[in-house]
XYZ file of C-alpha atoms in Angstrom:
559
model
C 34.789 26.090 -83.373
C 34.549 27.078 -79.787
C 30.848 26.243 -79.824
C 31.546 22.595 -81.039
C 34.314 22.238 -78.859
C 31.798 23.237 -75.714
C 29.303 20.688 -76.972
C 31.721 17.761 -76.918
C 32.631 18.677 -73.348
C 28.715 18.806 -72.466
C 28.027 15.369 -74.118
C 30.972 13.735 -72.292
C 29.774 15.194 -68.959
C 26.417 13.821 -69.832
C 27.574 10.473 -70.774
C 29.567 10.343 -67.696
C 26.625 11.288 -65.358
C 24.329 8.854 -67.057
C 26.909 6.092 -66.902
C 27.478 6.817 -63.036
C 23.786 6.472 -62.408
C 23.721 3.208 -64.473
C 26.508 1.914 -62.425
C 24.739 2.985 -59.043
C 21.400 1.188 -60.338
C 23.443 -1.984 -61.243
C 25.180 -2.218 -58.111
C 21.716 -1.531 -56.125
C 20.211 -4.121 -58.077
C 22.951 -6.624 -57.461
C 22.867 -5.684 -53.643
C 19.087 -6.371 -53.360
C 19.510 -9.608 -55.680
C 22.210 -10.935 -53.207
C 20.900 -9.706 -49.797
C 17.232 -9.681 -50.465
C 16.726 -6.638 -48.441
C 15.917 -2.952 -49.248
C 15.474 -0.253 -46.818
C 16.357 -2.412 -44.095
C 13.454 -4.638 -44.775
C 13.439 -8.278 -46.076
C 11.579 -8.082 -49.437
C 10.475 -11.624 -49.164
C 8.838 -11.045 -45.895
C 6.971 -8.020 -47.352
C 5.951 -10.050 -50.190
C 4.528 -12.857 -47.811
C 2.599 -10.132 -45.758
C 1.122 -8.693 -48.896
C -0.344 -11.985 -50.130
C -0.602 -13.969 -46.666
C -4.110 -13.768 -45.569
C -4.710 -14.370 -41.706
C -8.346 -15.152 -40.142
C -8.809 -15.294 -36.394
C -10.528 -18.483 -35.053
C -12.129 -17.608 -31.877
C -11.743 -19.484 -28.643
C -14.338 -19.864 -25.885
C -13.632 -18.628 -22.257
C -14.141 -21.373 -19.540
C -17.730 -21.752 -18.261
C -18.498 -21.455 -14.730
C -20.816 -24.077 -13.479
C -22.790 -24.939 -10.218
C -22.103 -27.984 -8.291
C -24.704 -30.146 -10.427
C -23.158 -28.786 -13.780
C -25.749 -26.183 -14.525
C -24.237 -23.255 -16.235
C -23.594 -19.951 -14.073
C -21.590 -17.991 -16.606
C -20.439 -18.867 -20.143
C -19.492 -17.619 -23.613
C -22.153 -17.365 -26.253
C -22.102 -16.134 -29.867
C -23.246 -12.611 -30.715
C -23.176 -10.608 -33.671
C -22.320 -6.979 -34.783
C -24.556 -5.289 -37.495
C -22.578 -3.537 -40.282
C -23.718 -1.926 -43.403
C -21.320 -1.503 -46.336
C -21.829 1.950 -48.300
C -18.941 1.928 -50.698
C -20.244 1.891 -54.179
C -17.089 0.152 -55.380
C -18.323 -3.014 -53.686
C -20.893 -5.138 -55.575
C -22.861 -5.798 -52.303
C -23.628 -2.289 -50.838
C -26.775 -0.378 -49.421
C -28.583 0.634 -52.535
C -31.778 1.974 -50.811
C -30.793 3.635 -47.499
C -34.552 4.669 -46.818
C -36.011 1.187 -47.214
C -33.058 -0.301 -45.459
C -33.447 2.045 -42.456
C -37.299 1.574 -42.199
C -36.790 -2.341 -42.212
C -33.708 -2.306 -39.809
C -35.572 -0.070 -37.255
C -38.033 -3.139 -36.326
C -35.008 -5.225 -35.315
C -32.480 -2.807 -33.520
C -33.297 -0.486 -30.841
C -32.529 2.732 -33.053
C -34.678 5.439 -34.437
C -35.334 4.943 -38.285
C -33.989 8.526 -38.945
C -30.785 7.926 -37.072
C -30.352 4.667 -38.890
C -30.857 6.526 -42.105
C -28.243 9.147 -41.283
C -25.671 6.475 -40.706
C -26.423 4.770 -44.123
C -25.943 8.029 -45.947
C -22.771 8.969 -44.467
C -20.399 10.527 -46.974
C -17.196 8.845 -48.093
C -17.785 6.017 -45.470
C -16.776 2.570 -46.580
C -18.640 0.946 -43.889
C -20.719 1.823 -40.825
C -21.943 0.260 -37.544
C -24.830 0.991 -35.338
C -23.320 1.791 -31.951
C -24.690 -0.396 -28.862
C -28.037 -0.836 -30.871
C -26.054 -3.073 -33.414
C -24.085 -5.094 -31.006
C -24.647 -8.097 -28.898
C -27.531 -9.318 -31.442
C -28.701 -12.979 -30.803
C -28.811 -15.599 -33.409
C -32.461 -15.245 -33.665
C -32.302 -11.493 -34.527
C -29.560 -11.810 -36.847
C -31.513 -14.484 -38.686
C -34.466 -12.070 -39.120
C -32.589 -9.471 -40.399
C -30.790 -12.070 -42.793
C -34.317 -13.094 -44.018
C -34.923 -9.372 -45.300
C -32.231 -9.850 -47.894
C -31.109 -6.215 -47.534
C -28.083 -5.256 -49.866
C -25.093 -4.324 -48.059
C -26.115 -5.396 -44.616
C -23.634 -7.759 -43.165
C -22.669 -9.116 -39.638
C -19.560 -9.777 -37.753
C -19.213 -12.428 -34.990
C -17.927 -12.264 -31.466
C -18.116 -14.064 -28.192
C -20.146 -12.491 -25.285
C -20.094 -13.409 -21.724
C -23.709 -14.631 -20.597
C -24.839 -14.956 -16.941
C -28.079 -16.447 -17.529
C -29.299 -16.144 -13.804
C -28.751 -12.361 -13.558
C -28.047 -11.143 -10.095
C -26.905 -14.538 -8.793
C -24.037 -14.728 -6.276
C -22.675 -11.910 -8.417
C -20.025 -10.866 -5.961
C -19.025 -14.437 -5.800
C -18.956 -15.035 -9.625
C -17.749 -11.774 -10.693
C -17.873 -10.399 -14.363
C -15.782 -9.993 -17.363
C -14.536 -6.826 -19.251
C -12.129 -5.817 -21.864
C -8.767 -4.882 -20.439
C -7.648 -1.398 -21.447
C -4.078 -2.391 -21.884
C -4.197 -5.831 -23.468
C -7.319 -5.200 -25.307
C -8.333 -8.943 -24.186
C -11.429 -9.920 -22.081
C -10.327 -10.606 -18.610
C -12.022 -11.212 -15.216
C -12.328 -8.133 -13.252
C -13.997 -9.462 -9.958
C -14.832 -12.677 -8.006
C -14.078 -15.959 -9.623
C -13.851 -14.430 -12.920
C -10.748 -12.714 -11.597
C -9.201 -15.010 -9.015
C -9.403 -17.978 -11.834
C -8.967 -15.743 -14.764
C -5.754 -17.769 -15.826
C -7.675 -20.973 -15.945
C -10.728 -19.449 -17.679
C -8.820 -17.718 -20.247
C -8.741 -18.626 -23.933
C -6.459 -17.960 -26.550
C -7.720 -17.336 -30.030
C -6.358 -19.564 -33.126
C -5.550 -18.260 -36.485
C -5.773 -19.464 -40.174
C -3.186 -18.319 -42.644
C -2.695 -18.942 -46.183
C -0.837 -17.546 -49.252
C -3.195 -15.819 -51.639
C -3.364 -14.081 -55.000
C -3.933 -10.575 -55.539
C -7.838 -11.087 -55.172
C -7.343 -13.001 -51.715
C -7.966 -16.649 -53.173
C -5.774 -19.532 -52.003
C -2.825 -20.226 -54.429
C -2.696 -23.476 -56.294
C -0.488 -26.019 -54.374
C -0.627 -23.877 -51.343
C -1.707 -25.247 -47.730
C -3.534 -23.657 -45.201
C -1.596 -23.212 -41.938
C -3.904 -23.621 -38.940
C -3.305 -22.686 -35.084
C -5.880 -24.245 -33.178
C -7.815 -22.033 -30.697
C -7.042 -23.066 -27.085
C -10.355 -22.762 -24.954
C -10.487 -22.145 -21.563
C -10.863 -24.558 -18.705
C -14.421 -25.002 -17.061
C -14.859 -24.249 -13.319
C -17.257 -26.172 -11.257
C -18.296 -24.490 -7.931
C -19.813 -25.793 -4.711
C -22.560 -23.420 -5.186
C -26.143 -25.144 -5.651
C -28.104 -23.360 -8.122
C -31.542 -24.116 -6.457
C -30.313 -23.109 -2.973
C -28.708 -19.902 -4.253
C -31.889 -18.834 -6.023
C -33.995 -19.544 -2.726
C -31.408 -17.480 -0.888
C -31.566 -14.735 -3.624
C -35.360 -14.502 -3.500
C -35.187 -14.621 0.298
C -32.787 -11.525 0.454
C -34.964 -9.649 -2.175
C -37.925 -10.014 -0.073
C -36.160 -8.864 3.104
C -34.740 -5.800 1.379
C -38.114 -4.830 -0.104
C -39.772 -4.998 3.357
C -37.276 -3.821 5.748
C -34.866 -1.600 3.347
C -31.484 -2.490 5.309
C -28.108 -0.994 4.296
C -26.581 -4.498 3.927
C -27.535 -8.009 3.936
C -24.922 -10.974 4.051
C -25.984 -14.528 3.614
C -24.187 -17.993 3.529
C -25.200 -21.416 3.420
C -22.686 -24.011 3.618
C -22.236 -27.847 4.069
C -20.639 -28.365 7.765
C -19.315 -31.970 6.767
C -17.349 -30.836 3.735
C -17.084 -26.968 4.241
C -18.502 -26.471 0.613
C -20.228 -23.139 0.221
C -23.447 -23.806 -1.338
C -24.997 -20.382 -1.416
C -23.556 -16.904 -0.822
C -25.034 -13.697 -1.322
C -25.569 -10.060 -0.365
C -27.391 -6.970 -0.866
C -26.722 -4.256 -2.377
C -25.647 -6.276 -5.375
C -25.168 -5.833 -9.303
C -26.012 -7.492 -12.474
C -22.778 -8.848 -13.923
C -23.931 -8.294 -17.628
C -25.330 -4.881 -17.265
C -22.955 -3.710 -14.278
C -26.092 -1.763 -12.823
C -25.531 -1.770 -9.061
C -21.844 -2.218 -9.203
C -20.962 1.336 -7.747
C -22.926 0.496 -4.643
C -20.371 -2.010 -3.295
C -17.109 -3.539 -4.890
C -16.481 -5.988 -2.157
C -17.741 -9.505 -1.266
C -18.907 -8.731 2.277
C -19.007 -12.230 3.369
C -15.010 -12.424 3.310
C -14.130 -8.615 2.960
C -16.115 -7.047 5.673
C -15.733 -7.481 9.498
C -18.419 -6.857 12.062
C -19.013 -7.064 15.702
C -21.290 -10.276 15.718
C -23.461 -9.679 18.787
C -25.009 -12.740 20.464
C -24.252 -15.124 17.692
C -20.912 -15.269 19.198
C -22.311 -16.765 22.414
C -22.492 -20.139 20.511
C -18.524 -20.697 20.906
C -18.699 -19.184 24.386
C -21.007 -21.902 25.362
C -19.157 -24.513 23.378
C -16.052 -23.740 25.450
C -17.981 -23.820 28.608
C -19.460 -27.322 27.907
C -16.111 -28.502 26.785
C -14.505 -27.476 30.025
C -17.253 -29.208 31.923
C -18.365 -25.818 33.536
C -21.723 -25.436 32.166
C -24.438 -26.545 34.389
C -27.721 -25.992 32.752
C -29.822 -26.006 35.960
C -27.523 -23.765 37.999
C -28.726 -20.485 38.686
C -27.270 -16.837 38.329
C -28.750 -13.221 38.967
C -29.452 -11.308 35.782
C -29.025 -7.771 35.479
C -25.451 -6.433 35.516
C -21.735 -7.739 35.481
C -19.056 -5.849 36.859
C -16.118 -5.771 34.114
C -13.086 -3.843 35.527
C -14.160 -0.185 36.038
C -17.278 -0.599 34.076
C -20.591 -2.745 34.029
C -22.506 -4.488 31.197
C -26.197 -5.137 31.489
C -28.622 -7.446 30.051
C -31.218 -6.405 27.310
C -34.525 -4.803 28.151
C -36.346 -8.378 27.878
C -34.531 -9.674 31.048
C -35.494 -8.374 34.631
C -32.620 -6.917 36.706
C -32.084 -8.959 39.846
C -33.897 -11.920 38.225
C -32.640 -15.504 39.138
C -32.558 -17.675 36.307
C -30.802 -20.909 35.244
C -27.953 -20.922 32.705
C -29.942 -22.620 30.390
C -32.634 -19.887 30.162
C -29.682 -17.443 30.073
C -28.904 -19.213 26.770
C -32.421 -19.308 25.672
C -33.054 -15.535 26.432
C -29.501 -14.502 25.308
C -28.386 -12.985 28.663
C -25.198 -11.120 28.376
C -24.587 -11.559 32.039
C -24.913 -15.357 31.828
C -22.348 -15.523 28.966
C -19.976 -12.995 31.013
C -20.310 -15.211 34.042
C -19.413 -18.275 31.841
C -16.176 -16.673 30.137
C -14.707 -14.984 32.992
C -15.719 -17.019 36.267
C -16.245 -20.393 34.930
C -14.013 -20.945 32.065
C -11.427 -18.249 32.804
C -10.419 -15.445 30.625
C -7.066 -16.935 29.680
C -8.597 -20.208 28.780
C -11.659 -18.560 26.994
C -9.233 -16.649 24.667
C -7.333 -20.112 23.883
C -10.660 -21.249 22.387
C -11.067 -18.164 20.422
C -7.887 -19.164 18.669
C -9.129 -22.814 18.381
C -12.084 -21.587 16.499
C -10.007 -19.823 13.907
C -10.950 -16.194 14.989
C -7.276 -15.091 14.913
C -6.654 -15.797 11.190
C -7.939 -15.879 7.748
C -9.860 -19.173 6.660
C -8.079 -19.520 3.564
C -11.194 -19.823 1.387
C -10.419 -19.852 -2.275
C -11.588 -16.362 -2.845
C -9.551 -13.112 -3.286
C -9.258 -10.381 -0.684
C -10.201 -12.158 2.372
C -9.562 -10.408 5.520
C -9.482 -11.507 9.151
C -11.389 -9.890 12.183
C -9.578 -8.757 15.427
C -10.090 -10.001 18.993
C -9.872 -7.161 21.461
C -8.624 -8.846 24.530
C -6.265 -6.511 26.476
C -8.655 -5.094 29.205
C -11.205 -6.743 31.400
C -14.015 -4.920 29.884
C -12.789 -6.090 26.347
C -12.661 -9.705 27.560
C -16.164 -9.519 28.959
C -17.860 -8.020 25.876
C -16.104 -10.359 23.487
C -17.872 -13.269 25.302
C -21.068 -12.051 23.844
C -19.791 -10.662 20.625
C -19.278 -6.847 21.138
C -16.049 -4.918 20.945
C -14.141 -7.769 18.966
C -14.844 -8.391 15.203
C -14.923 -11.307 12.789
C -15.915 -11.917 9.347
C -19.149 -13.966 8.313
C -16.982 -16.588 6.646
C -14.883 -16.960 9.937
C -18.365 -17.700 11.653
C -19.228 -20.122 9.270
C -16.015 -22.117 9.649
C -16.093 -21.928 13.567
C -19.751 -23.193 13.508
C -18.811 -26.176 11.324
C -17.057 -27.536 14.408
C -20.440 -27.601 16.409
C -22.316 -28.986 13.282
C -19.750 -31.670 12.365
C -19.148 -33.198 15.788
C -16.223 -31.006 16.670
C -14.254 -31.261 13.371
C -13.831 -27.699 11.938
C -13.842 -27.678 8.084
C -12.096 -25.094 6.093
C -14.587 -23.287 3.512
C -14.265 -23.615 -0.063
C -16.207 -22.658 -3.397
C -14.155 -24.235 -6.131
C -15.134 -27.830 -6.437
C -12.992 -28.766 -9.579
C -11.273 -27.500 -12.811
C -11.854 -29.297 -15.974
C -10.781 -29.272 -19.566
C -13.626 -27.859 -21.593
C -12.793 -30.011 -24.670
C -12.369 -33.298 -23.099
C -14.015 -32.873 -19.880
C -10.767 -34.285 -18.036
C -10.641 -33.241 -14.276
C -7.489 -31.196 -13.926
C -7.914 -30.038 -10.105
C -10.094 -31.147 -7.491
C -10.592 -29.543 -3.888
C -10.774 -31.883 -1.234
C -12.493 -31.110 2.234
C -9.714 -30.175 4.820
C -10.167 -30.200 8.711
C -8.580 -27.181 10.098
C -8.957 -28.001 13.652
C -10.939 -29.888 16.364
C -11.831 -27.112 19.235
C -14.395 -29.322 20.840
C -15.245 -32.966 21.081
C -18.183 -34.843 19.041
C -20.073 -35.203 22.628
C -19.619 -31.304 23.397
C -20.686 -30.552 19.768
C -23.942 -32.589 20.321
C -24.837 -31.026 23.705
C -24.315 -27.655 22.172
C -26.656 -28.361 19.363
C -29.249 -29.589 21.947
C -29.123 -26.422 24.034
C -29.074 -24.193 20.843
C -32.370 -26.204 19.757
C -34.055 -24.826 22.828
C -33.104 -21.361 21.594
C -35.912 -21.855 18.990
C -38.281 -24.368 20.804
C -38.400 -22.786 24.499
C -41.441 -20.430 25.159
C -38.950 -17.383 25.758
C -36.415 -18.609 23.365
C -35.251 -15.582 21.213
C -35.128 -17.694 18.075
C -38.929 -18.928 18.114
C -39.409 -17.026 14.583
C -36.785 -19.604 13.027
C -38.882 -22.699 14.095
C -39.579 -24.829 10.929
C -42.235 -27.519 10.885
C -40.769 -31.148 10.433
C -37.222 -29.791 11.329
C -35.354 -29.605 14.804
C -33.469 -26.294 14.303
C -30.538 -25.320 16.408
C -29.369 -21.801 16.372
C -28.467 -18.533 17.989
C -29.855 -14.980 17.228
C -27.863 -11.885 17.559
C -28.529 -8.086 17.851
C -25.026 -5.975 17.910
C -24.650 -2.340 18.097
C -22.876 -0.611 15.391
C -19.686 1.444 16.467
C -19.774 4.844 14.826
C -17.089 6.917 13.242
C -16.049 8.414 16.517
C -15.667 4.882 18.298
C -18.900 5.319 20.287
C -21.935 3.090 19.529
C -24.714 4.586 17.424
C -28.010 5.301 19.020
C -31.400 4.523 17.369
C -33.590 1.655 17.182
C -32.420 0.795 13.705
C -28.602 1.036 14.179
C -27.950 -2.755 14.971
C -26.833 -5.713 13.107
C -29.489 -8.304 13.254
C -28.188 -11.842 12.616
C -28.925 -15.591 13.049
C -26.505 -18.370 12.963
C -28.264 -21.720 12.626
C -27.976 -25.380 11.654
C -30.416 -28.267 10.792
C -31.530 -30.961 11.282
C -30.244 -30.721 15.067
C -29.081 -34.201 15.178
C -27.412 -34.537 11.806
C -26.661 -31.107 10.428
C -26.582 -30.891 6.671
C -26.485 -27.339 5.888
C -25.448 -24.475 8.273
C -26.633 -20.956 7.703
C -25.504 -17.546 8.734
C -27.132 -14.150 7.730
C -27.097 -10.629 8.980
C -28.309 -7.065 8.105
C -27.245 -3.807 9.221
C -29.023 -0.673 10.119
C -32.424 -2.171 9.970
C -34.312 -5.054 11.388
C -33.599 -7.987 9.114
C -35.202 -11.310 9.780
C -33.039 -13.916 7.872
C -34.575 -17.167 6.297
C -33.276 -20.361 7.545
C -31.964 -22.431 4.202
C -31.263 -26.085 3.872
C -31.779 -28.569 1.296
């Protein structure tokens, strides 16, 4: 009797327990039905995610073009080689040995290494490292023609620099950003205009069945890709190529530590060529560790006698330069010190100021700056020629030189380009005043920015006059005097004479300051440079170049 009573209590307890569980399930079901959420997540969105398929539509980064529209940098399609190994897939690698043998003829990987990848256990799919990346359309087609089961390709965009080491420090390069995982400019124009060049991928989304096919009566949702804008530079491919070849020849023959070369149009300020050595290849990055800076705008140096160009211009403008007046070469007293002429000029020799220009006499230019122009007035001309501030060129990281002008010795040495420093681009801007009839033009490299798809011009750079330190008549006279530096019997620039052209210019040989502040000794510890323009009467292109720690003979360039 007691046993039967216990059974009734047990059955009642089980009934109550199952009833409670059923009540909880009903309540849970009703809650989910009403709210549409479970575990804090919206179920509809999870279903959408499960059956919503997404495909990326790749956009193209903007191209970089030369002044005539020829490609300097562009996105091109490249392919990644892949092999499906899973036997669950209908198309998988069925004969690893044969596949490895055939693939080894088209990718840079040993047959045995390919075979080992194709026989990797439990792998669904494998790739082939750097050997299987960046494949061209031609290579892809050849592999596809083999009809190898399980061999597939992925497509990606690759930045292509068709000219190799071509104005590399100006153009820069593109690399994947570690934080954003996006391709971004890391140097030069690629970095400076990254926002304008940057692309945004589009996407295609659609609702699918469990097999991934588009469901009936469902539409695809497309977000169109946004291609980057194209950038046209002032660089002329033909002149840049000539400059690159010239620098390579100089590098091979003289092995200087550095070469910097710039060619510009003095009438507009357009930089038509800019290069340096050492340089790097923007695709392979070979050489990038040697220098991270664009030396033309991020390097200061003591310019030496090329600075005499502006001392001469100031003297002519002030009306104190008499080409036939004589002075005594040798030494010039500068405060407690003395400066002397180079070994090619006799001490105590009497010569005209024009001959002093032709033979690059330090004494002649010290006399012009201090005794004829006057130290204070000469300093004002240095400001007028733009040596106290940046040029404002449209490139990143520009710096400015420093005019040392406190003591008498500093004032004297500045007149012939020692002690004070400038940047190559500052000299280019200053020289435009002499080449362009007194009007000094701001240098620039970005000609225009346009929409890649429509070709519509979005932004254009216009030439800008930054000052007029001298008159047109002075500029013409200075060019005439500088032409004799090239044509005179004892002129220092005779090697820059070009048949069919009248070249105006000034050579420079500057000592290099060492880490202690004293100038280095030795015949190779100099900066050799040339600042020139042609044709003399109507300069079209102006050129400055220089090398450090070895004799460098620069090639004069113009179109």
